[in-house]
DNA sequence: CGAGTCTTTGATGCATATCAAGCTTAGTGG
DNA sequence: CCACTAAGCTTGATATGCATCAAAGACTCG
């Protein structure tokens, strides 16, 4: 009985991961079941704003089951930079920061599960050639690519380009998850948070969003945003935001 | 005979990797030998400025045996951003960029070897618990950490802080390799390249380096740079640059 | 010794930060 | 149901860090 309810619970928790993996490469029923079997720990709930404890030694990796998470750094004088966002289906790895200057916190209410077993499973010999491991490989490559593009964004794009590019990236990720349809996506981010992702001040973030609205590219509202002109955004971004093959969700 | 000379050559090619791994965790004689046995392909030479071909499918990973390599992106209007530097001992992974907007090129004359076998070896079951794999894990963690810090650097540090931080990072990496002694390090980077790492213009890069010299923190010259005041630089950087445990090279 | 690649310097402009204040919205308690 | 509050959004004025442009010195190398 406990097992049964657990199985149901796990299936729900891993749903975003299954969907995202399948968007990179078909993983088959076996792949799907292997994913489900790899998560058995108790889910942890964190309220919006809470820190997510990431012990670099134990507790190596956590799967985001629902909610949005920010990984970032805080300087002594209060400046804050968000390094990346983790959405449902993403796996967060402890950065093992020596000085603990890297933080992970919840942007919304969040549910996470320990992913160490999953991590290990995909490093095992048999997994090396499976369809699942191929999807996982592409998924990790996409993550590295996103990080690389975050560097380019901050280093060489202006505020307008940065914003367009970030919105396209978040759009692609949500299309993979099946939570965005035709440019409409769920964005539970305040302009403050957006600014900390893009290395801007909150004031300038606001003005940049207004500019995008004036040019009829984006209609931004907290929680519910509409990309009105995808090709226009791609042109405005000046940098590709595509992160891998995209097999549309069913 | 061929085998014998090959063995000698391979030992030399992998030397930086062995040293760097050992700086993160002791790898033992077996680890060292496993590293040496994992590289058998012909070394490739590239002159300074040449592109390093990185086929995302085959040719997954390459070890830098000597020379400096830049990974970066080029925008259509000529803006360039270097995402990271690869030094001897580093392994470059194909980003599998869909749009091929990410490039890898040689900053100096360079020798690389295919590292796919090495990569695979360390994913095998037996390797999971070996000292070598522990060193490798820490090494990869350090790389992720460096990338994260590059984001913070570009997003929230000013030119002065960025420069101090980058120099500290390069210092640490060379201390690991045993190629830096007491603040003196080898920097085969033009100010142009430094600017493209730090997201600055070459002119401002120059002025920032002068400022560091005036404050007696750094004596910069292409090819040979001296960090005159490490604690001062750490303070100026405003962000930790330490990337992992540091076991001093023998 | 000439030609290219780097570095340095000065003058000017712009993108973005900062400061300060009003406004809007949603949630809370009386 | 209505103050009351706090969080977020918006706007204007001002300041500044860095880019850009232009040109002149330093090096290096054939």
XYZ file of C-alpha atoms (C1' of nucleotides) in Angstrom:
560
model
C 0.000 0.000 0.000
C 2.727 2.363 0.963
C 4.605 1.121 -2.079
C 1.661 1.742 -4.309
C 1.139 5.309 -3.191
C 4.863 5.877 -3.347
C 4.959 4.649 -6.903
C 2.205 7.032 -7.844
C 3.933 9.873 -6.094
C 7.251 9.161 -7.722
C 5.713 8.987 -11.141
C 4.319 12.446 -10.631
C 7.565 13.836 -9.267
C 9.615 12.574 -12.176
C 7.117 13.586 -14.850
C 8.914 16.802 -15.842
C 12.225 14.975 -16.050
C 10.734 12.250 -18.226
C 9.184 14.826 -20.532
C 12.316 16.866 -20.810
C 14.530 13.877 -21.519
C 12.092 12.680 -24.169
C 12.274 16.091 -25.812
C 15.967 15.535 -26.474
C 15.788 11.904 -27.620
C 13.206 9.105 -27.368
C 13.815 7.200 -24.150
C 11.301 4.358 -24.519
C 9.194 2.698 -21.856
C 12.281 1.124 -20.267
C 13.984 4.485 -20.027
C 10.905 5.993 -18.480
C 10.628 3.185 -15.943
C 14.306 3.384 -15.109
C 13.886 7.067 -14.374
C 10.924 6.368 -12.117
C 12.761 3.637 -10.255
C 15.768 5.885 -9.637
C 13.983 8.218 -7.260
C 12.922 6.849 -3.920
C 13.826 9.440 -1.343
C 11.321 11.636 0.430
C 10.472 14.821 -1.453
C 11.513 18.030 0.250
C 9.316 21.107 0.200
C 10.736 24.611 0.402
C 8.738 27.826 0.518
C 9.476 30.651 -1.868
C 12.618 32.445 -0.845
C 14.072 29.627 1.222
C 17.622 28.387 0.697
C 18.008 24.896 -0.736
C 20.709 23.137 1.262
C 23.258 21.593 -1.086
C 25.837 19.618 0.782
C 28.711 19.206 -1.657
C 29.748 15.825 -0.209
C 26.562 13.941 0.577
C 23.432 14.939 -1.275
C 25.300 15.514 -4.488
C 22.342 16.126 -6.759
C 18.675 17.057 -6.470
C 15.880 16.864 -8.999
C 13.500 19.802 -9.187
C 10.029 18.282 -9.220
C 8.086 21.531 -9.209
C 8.763 25.226 -8.808
C 11.606 27.483 -9.893
C 15.038 27.615 -8.320
C 17.883 30.101 -8.692
C 21.572 29.295 -8.446
C 23.643 32.357 -7.753
C 26.193 34.280 -5.784
C 26.007 37.108 -3.329
C 28.827 39.607 -2.862
C 29.652 41.110 0.498
C 28.269 44.516 -0.499
C 24.870 43.137 -1.474
C 25.328 42.758 -5.213
C 23.681 39.566 -6.379
C 24.140 37.582 -9.563
C 21.981 34.672 -10.563
C 24.065 32.167 -12.471
C 21.235 30.041 -13.753
C 17.637 29.009 -13.249
C 16.536 25.461 -12.515
C 13.080 24.496 -13.704
C 11.053 21.353 -13.053
C 12.885 18.389 -14.579
C 16.289 19.946 -13.998
C 18.904 18.326 -11.801
C 20.978 20.575 -9.575
C 24.509 19.512 -8.734
C 26.311 20.773 -5.673
C 29.045 23.074 -6.927
C 31.195 22.008 -4.029
C 32.130 25.607 -3.512
C 35.094 25.805 -1.203
C 34.083 29.179 0.169
C 30.369 28.585 0.013
C 29.918 31.738 -2.004
C 27.494 29.989 -4.339
C 23.914 29.655 -3.208
C 20.758 27.886 -4.286
C 17.357 29.227 -3.328
C 13.689 28.857 -4.199
C 12.030 31.501 -6.361
C 8.630 29.900 -5.808
C 7.367 27.140 -3.563
C 9.427 24.167 -4.578
C 9.549 20.378 -4.323
C 12.843 18.548 -4.800
C 13.993 14.932 -4.540
C 17.422 13.481 -4.020
C 18.880 12.545 -7.402
C 22.126 10.911 -6.345
C 20.855 7.438 -7.218
C 19.697 8.617 -10.619
C 23.051 10.237 -11.205
C 24.892 7.056 -10.312
C 22.600 4.863 -12.372
C 23.430 6.775 -15.516
C 27.131 6.296 -14.915
C 26.814 2.523 -14.765
C 28.206 0.326 -17.531
C 24.937 -0.960 -18.946
C 23.534 2.527 -19.186
C 26.307 3.739 -21.436
C 24.601 2.892 -24.684
C 20.941 3.081 -23.722
C 18.555 5.570 -25.310
C 18.035 7.057 -21.871
C 21.692 7.826 -21.433
C 21.761 9.455 -24.834
C 18.890 11.743 -23.856
C 20.632 12.503 -20.580
C 23.864 13.283 -22.377
C 22.129 15.749 -24.658
C 20.374 17.273 -21.719
C 23.646 17.877 -19.924
C 25.186 19.256 -23.086
C 22.269 21.659 -23.366
C 22.929 22.801 -19.842
C 26.577 23.458 -20.545
C 25.560 25.322 -23.669
C 23.110 27.476 -21.735
C 25.807 28.367 -19.257
C 28.179 29.278 -22.073
C 25.511 31.492 -23.609
C 24.867 33.142 -20.273
C 28.514 34.188 -20.369
C 28.186 35.642 -23.860
C 24.950 37.348 -22.897
C 26.534 39.114 -19.953
C 29.826 39.790 -21.677
C 28.771 41.130 -25.046
C 25.022 41.689 -25.392
C 23.305 44.916 -24.377
C 20.276 45.018 -22.117
C 17.783 44.729 -24.958
C 19.533 41.776 -26.572
C 20.073 40.069 -23.239
C 16.432 40.236 -22.350
C 15.262 38.952 -25.715
C 17.743 36.109 -25.519
C 16.796 35.063 -22.016
C 13.103 35.041 -22.855
C 13.782 32.863 -25.887
C 15.788 30.464 -23.763
C 13.053 30.191 -21.158
C 10.525 29.749 -23.925
C 12.464 26.853 -25.427
C 12.780 25.175 -22.048
C 9.077 25.442 -21.417
C 8.176 24.229 -24.875
C 10.204 21.125 -24.028
C 8.243 20.714 -20.825
C 4.991 21.298 -22.640
C 4.149 24.254 -20.399
C 4.355 26.877 -23.138
C 2.047 27.074 -26.104
C 2.553 29.521 -28.921
C 4.674 32.076 -27.163
C 2.658 32.110 -23.947
C 4.713 31.065 -20.966
C 4.661 31.021 -17.224
C 7.244 33.395 -15.732
C 7.128 33.547 -11.937
C 9.969 36.064 -11.863
C 9.874 39.594 -10.525
C 11.757 42.208 -12.513
C 14.182 42.280 -9.625
C 15.066 38.651 -10.224
C 15.261 39.117 -13.980
C 17.696 41.955 -13.387
C 19.886 39.725 -11.236
C 19.989 37.110 -13.961
C 20.934 39.604 -16.640
C 23.373 41.662 -14.605
C 21.220 44.798 -14.804
C 19.648 47.165 -12.297
C 15.976 46.646 -11.602
C 15.206 50.085 -12.991
C 16.889 49.433 -16.291
C 15.291 45.997 -16.458
C 11.921 47.683 -16.246
C 12.762 50.145 -19.019
C 14.073 47.392 -21.244
C 10.885 45.382 -20.836
C 8.885 48.460 -21.749
C 10.956 48.851 -24.875
C 10.221 45.268 -25.845
C 6.539 45.872 -25.255
C 6.595 49.052 -27.357
C 8.185 47.113 -30.201
C 5.426 44.506 -29.904
C 7.841 41.696 -29.199
C 6.885 40.784 -25.643
C 3.967 41.393 -23.342
C 5.510 40.890 -19.929
C 3.574 40.383 -16.741
C 4.754 38.585 -13.625
C 3.468 35.055 -13.799
C 2.181 35.203 -17.345
C 4.165 36.456 -20.286
C 3.478 36.408 -24.011
C 6.191 36.381 -26.647
C 4.303 38.120 -29.424
C 6.895 37.882 -32.172
C 9.323 34.983 -31.949
C 11.212 35.727 -35.186
C 11.513 39.342 -34.103
C 12.938 38.255 -30.781
C 15.427 35.925 -32.424
C 16.616 38.819 -34.536
C 16.764 41.135 -31.532
C 18.736 38.625 -29.476
C 21.599 38.461 -31.964
C 22.621 35.093 -30.529
C 21.124 31.673 -30.971
C 19.125 30.360 -28.034
C 18.540 26.846 -29.347
C 19.991 24.217 -27.019
C 19.479 20.906 -28.782
C 17.118 18.821 -30.876
C 13.511 19.437 -29.948
C 11.082 16.553 -30.105
C 7.702 18.150 -29.371
C 5.945 16.832 -26.252
C 2.928 14.607 -26.946
C 60.505 0.397 -30.860
C 57.587 2.392 -32.031
C 55.814 1.358 -28.848
C 58.663 2.481 -26.715
C 58.908 5.933 -28.234
C 55.124 6.209 -28.112
C 55.135 5.464 -24.420
C 57.658 8.190 -23.809
C 55.707 10.628 -25.919
C 52.447 9.827 -24.209
C 53.961 10.254 -20.795
C 55.093 13.695 -21.780
C 51.760 14.641 -23.336
C 49.794 13.627 -20.289
C 52.181 15.184 -17.784
C 50.127 18.360 -17.210
C 46.982 16.310 -16.735
C 48.678 14.023 -14.229
C 50.006 16.987 -12.295
C 46.711 18.806 -12.288
C 44.744 15.766 -11.168
C 47.243 15.143 -8.395
C 46.794 18.721 -7.227
C 43.151 17.955 -6.473
C 43.623 14.542 -4.856
C 46.411 11.947 -4.727
C 45.985 9.567 -7.676
C 48.737 7.028 -6.932
C 50.954 5.201 -9.368
C 48.017 3.190 -10.706
C 46.064 6.344 -11.411
C 49.001 7.874 -13.158
C 49.521 4.790 -15.287
C 45.844 4.575 -16.122
C 45.988 8.153 -17.352
C 49.004 7.393 -19.510
C 47.393 4.295 -20.973
C 44.216 6.193 -21.865
C 45.828 8.321 -24.548
C 47.024 6.579 -27.677
C 45.919 8.738 -30.598
C 48.241 10.878 -32.637
C 48.818 14.330 -31.189
C 47.530 17.213 -33.288
C 49.482 20.430 -33.668
C 47.782 23.751 -34.338
C 49.521 27.065 -34.878
C 48.529 30.105 -32.876
C 45.260 31.515 -34.126
C 44.040 28.326 -35.789
C 40.614 26.883 -35.095
C 40.508 23.587 -33.204
C 37.949 21.392 -34.943
C 35.524 19.951 -32.390
C 33.137 17.518 -33.975
C 30.283 17.222 -31.484
C 29.533 13.603 -32.458
C 32.864 11.879 -33.004
C 35.912 13.372 -31.358
C 33.998 14.212 -28.229
C 36.847 15.383 -26.070
C 40.434 16.564 -26.479
C 43.220 16.950 -23.960
C 45.363 20.056 -24.179
C 48.936 18.833 -23.945
C 50.610 22.201 -24.411
C 49.648 25.739 -25.305
C 46.623 27.892 -24.513
C 43.202 27.537 -26.068
C 40.145 29.808 -26.010
C 36.534 28.684 -26.135
C 34.228 31.448 -27.230
C 31.552 32.868 -29.432
C 31.536 35.347 -32.264
C 28.532 37.518 -33.047
C 27.608 38.488 -36.576
C 28.710 42.085 -36.052
C 32.190 41.125 -34.904
C 31.717 41.225 -31.156
C 33.621 38.370 -29.574
C 33.321 36.806 -26.151
C 35.697 34.240 -24.762
C 33.806 31.861 -22.521
C 36.794 30.154 -20.981
C 40.450 29.354 -21.356
C 41.858 25.852 -21.623
C 45.364 25.331 -20.333
C 47.643 22.302 -20.556
C 46.053 19.446 -18.659
C 42.530 20.620 -19.404
C 40.070 18.516 -21.357
C 37.832 20.277 -23.856
C 34.403 18.823 -24.527
C 32.517 19.503 -27.722
C 29.616 21.741 -26.769
C 27.558 20.124 -29.477
C 26.337 23.509 -30.488
C 23.390 23.182 -32.794
C 24.159 26.416 -34.583
C 27.904 26.129 -34.359
C 28.077 29.570 -32.815
C 30.616 28.365 -30.279
C 34.207 28.149 -31.369
C 37.489 26.804 -30.076
C 40.774 28.273 -31.205
C 44.462 28.309 -30.326
C 45.892 31.346 -28.546
C 49.419 29.971 -28.891
C 50.910 27.041 -30.763
C 49.098 24.073 -29.341
C 49.275 20.294 -29.078
C 46.134 18.292 -28.361
C 45.281 14.582 -28.127
C 41.986 12.811 -28.440
C 40.576 12.218 -24.954
C 37.480 10.207 -25.768
C 39.020 6.981 -24.441
C 40.065 8.695 -21.232
C 36.593 10.126 -20.855
C 35.003 6.721 -21.320
C 37.455 5.013 -18.976
C 36.468 7.264 -16.133
C 32.804 6.445 -16.650
C 33.405 2.714 -16.286
C 32.175 0.829 -13.248
C 35.551 -0.010 -11.724
C 36.694 3.570 -11.924
C 33.834 4.829 -9.807
C 35.598 4.531 -6.496
C 39.229 4.893 -7.512
C 41.390 7.761 -6.287
C 41.803 8.810 -9.899
C 38.100 9.226 -10.413
C 37.884 11.270 -7.243
C 40.551 13.633 -8.542
C 38.774 13.802 -11.877
C 35.468 14.558 -10.191
C 36.988 17.442 -8.264
C 38.651 18.685 -11.377
C 35.335 18.802 -13.234
C 33.674 20.457 -10.277
C 36.380 23.102 -10.336
C 35.662 23.690 -13.983
C 31.962 24.161 -13.347
C 32.811 26.502 -10.508
C 35.089 28.568 -12.738
C 32.337 28.893 -15.288
C 29.890 29.987 -12.599
C 32.354 32.577 -11.386
C 32.889 33.817 -14.915
C 29.176 34.583 -14.957
C 29.366 36.501 -11.688
C 32.464 38.318 -12.886
C 30.757 39.539 -16.040
C 27.415 40.199 -14.416
C 28.315 42.044 -11.249
C 32.006 42.936 -11.003
C 33.461 46.125 -12.478
C 36.493 46.160 -14.738
C 38.973 46.465 -11.898
C 37.453 43.624 -9.887
C 37.078 41.435 -12.955
C 40.710 41.772 -13.864
C 41.952 41.069 -10.367
C 39.704 38.031 -10.162
C 40.757 36.584 -13.493
C 44.433 36.992 -12.673
C 43.911 35.182 -9.372
C 42.125 32.371 -11.138
C 44.892 31.957 -13.699
C 47.425 32.098 -10.909
C 45.726 29.285 -9.036
C 45.561 27.149 -12.151
C 49.230 27.626 -12.829
C 50.193 26.966 -9.244
C 48.455 23.622 -9.659
C 50.460 22.946 -12.780
C 53.637 24.030 -11.072
C 54.255 26.724 -13.691
C 53.812 29.656 -11.327
C 56.060 30.443 -8.412
C 55.366 33.189 -5.944
C 53.049 35.304 -8.028
C 55.075 35.067 -11.230
C 53.133 33.450 -14.027
C 53.207 32.906 -17.738
C 50.456 34.853 -19.519
C 50.586 34.496 -23.303
C 47.541 36.756 -23.697
C 47.348 40.061 -25.498
C 45.249 42.761 -23.880
C 42.848 42.244 -26.740
C 42.261 38.670 -25.645
C 42.008 39.614 -21.985
C 39.347 42.147 -22.960
C 37.384 39.479 -24.790
C 37.465 37.250 -21.718
C 36.316 40.013 -19.404
C 33.721 41.579 -21.679
C 35.608 44.872 -21.939
C 37.009 46.977 -24.744
C 40.729 46.666 -25.375
C 41.205 50.321 -24.478
C 39.548 49.983 -21.127
C 41.422 46.760 -20.488
C 44.638 48.663 -20.926
C 43.572 51.413 -18.541
C 42.488 48.889 -15.943
C 45.835 47.104 -16.069
C 47.574 50.432 -15.600
C 45.442 51.077 -12.565
C 46.456 47.707 -11.101
C 50.082 48.528 -11.774
C 49.760 51.959 -10.153
C 48.303 50.294 -7.052
C 51.273 47.910 -7.004
C 49.084 44.826 -7.317
C 50.151 43.535 -10.706
C 53.030 44.039 -13.068
C 51.570 42.967 -16.372
C 53.545 42.187 -19.487
C 52.543 39.919 -22.313
C 54.096 36.544 -21.674
C 55.371 37.262 -18.184
C 53.255 38.729 -15.428
C 53.902 39.231 -11.760
C 51.195 39.354 -9.132
C 52.903 41.613 -6.622
C 50.313 41.543 -3.860
C 48.127 38.450 -3.687
C 46.168 39.472 -0.555
C 45.581 42.864 -2.127
C 44.270 41.223 -5.274
C 41.973 38.959 -3.303
C 40.543 42.002 -1.608
C 40.228 43.873 -4.891
C 38.480 40.957 -6.575
C 35.624 40.915 -4.086
C 34.895 37.302 -5.043
C 36.655 34.098 -4.127
C 38.760 32.565 -6.882
C 39.620 29.302 -5.124
C 38.409 26.294 -7.073
C 39.187 23.299 -4.901
C 41.675 21.697 -2.560
C 45.233 22.461 -3.571
C 47.900 19.831 -3.039
C 51.140 21.591 -3.992
C 53.023 20.015 -6.917
C 56.213 18.150 -5.925
C 64.288 49.460 -42.207
C 59.619 48.959 -43.116
C 55.179 46.701 -41.903
C 52.386 44.739 -38.996
C 50.737 43.835 -34.450
C 50.348 45.442 -29.949
C 50.068 49.179 -26.501
C 49.159 53.728 -24.898
C 46.921 58.289 -24.700
C 43.236 61.864 -25.231
C 38.556 63.414 -26.395
C 33.820 62.509 -26.638
C 29.399 59.977 -26.200
C 26.261 56.647 -24.621
C 24.360 52.810 -21.990
C 23.404 51.797 -17.754
C 23.604 52.760 -12.606
C 21.932 55.317 -8.864
C 18.851 58.145 -6.238
C 14.322 59.597 -5.076
C 9.642 59.544 -5.209
C 5.023 58.278 -6.632
C 2.010 54.557 -8.089
C -0.362 49.989 -8.256
C -1.498 45.705 -6.547
C -2.396 42.093 -3.387
C -2.615 40.514 1.022
C -3.915 41.358 6.210
C -6.242 42.501 10.151
C -9.672 45.217 12.451
C -15.561 45.825 3.740
C -12.196 49.093 4.383
C -7.878 51.067 5.967
C -3.264 49.620 6.250
C 0.929 47.631 4.755
C 4.438 45.722 2.026
C 6.098 44.319 -2.267
C 6.611 45.321 -6.703
C 6.303 48.423 -10.710
C 6.996 52.961 -12.987
C 8.959 57.486 -13.857
C 12.249 61.434 -13.834
C 16.746 63.501 -12.876
C 21.473 62.974 -12.444
C 25.925 60.584 -12.403
C 29.456 57.442 -14.122
C 31.822 53.564 -16.025
C 32.945 52.005 -20.021
C 32.733 52.154 -25.286
C 34.118 54.344 -29.268
C 36.936 57.045 -32.276
C 41.332 58.648 -33.644
C 46.080 58.828 -33.643
C 50.503 58.298 -31.962
C 54.147 55.455 -29.665
C 56.385 50.820 -28.799
C 57.770 46.211 -30.286
C 58.794 42.332 -33.289
C 59.985 40.186 -37.234
C 61.199 39.265 -41.869
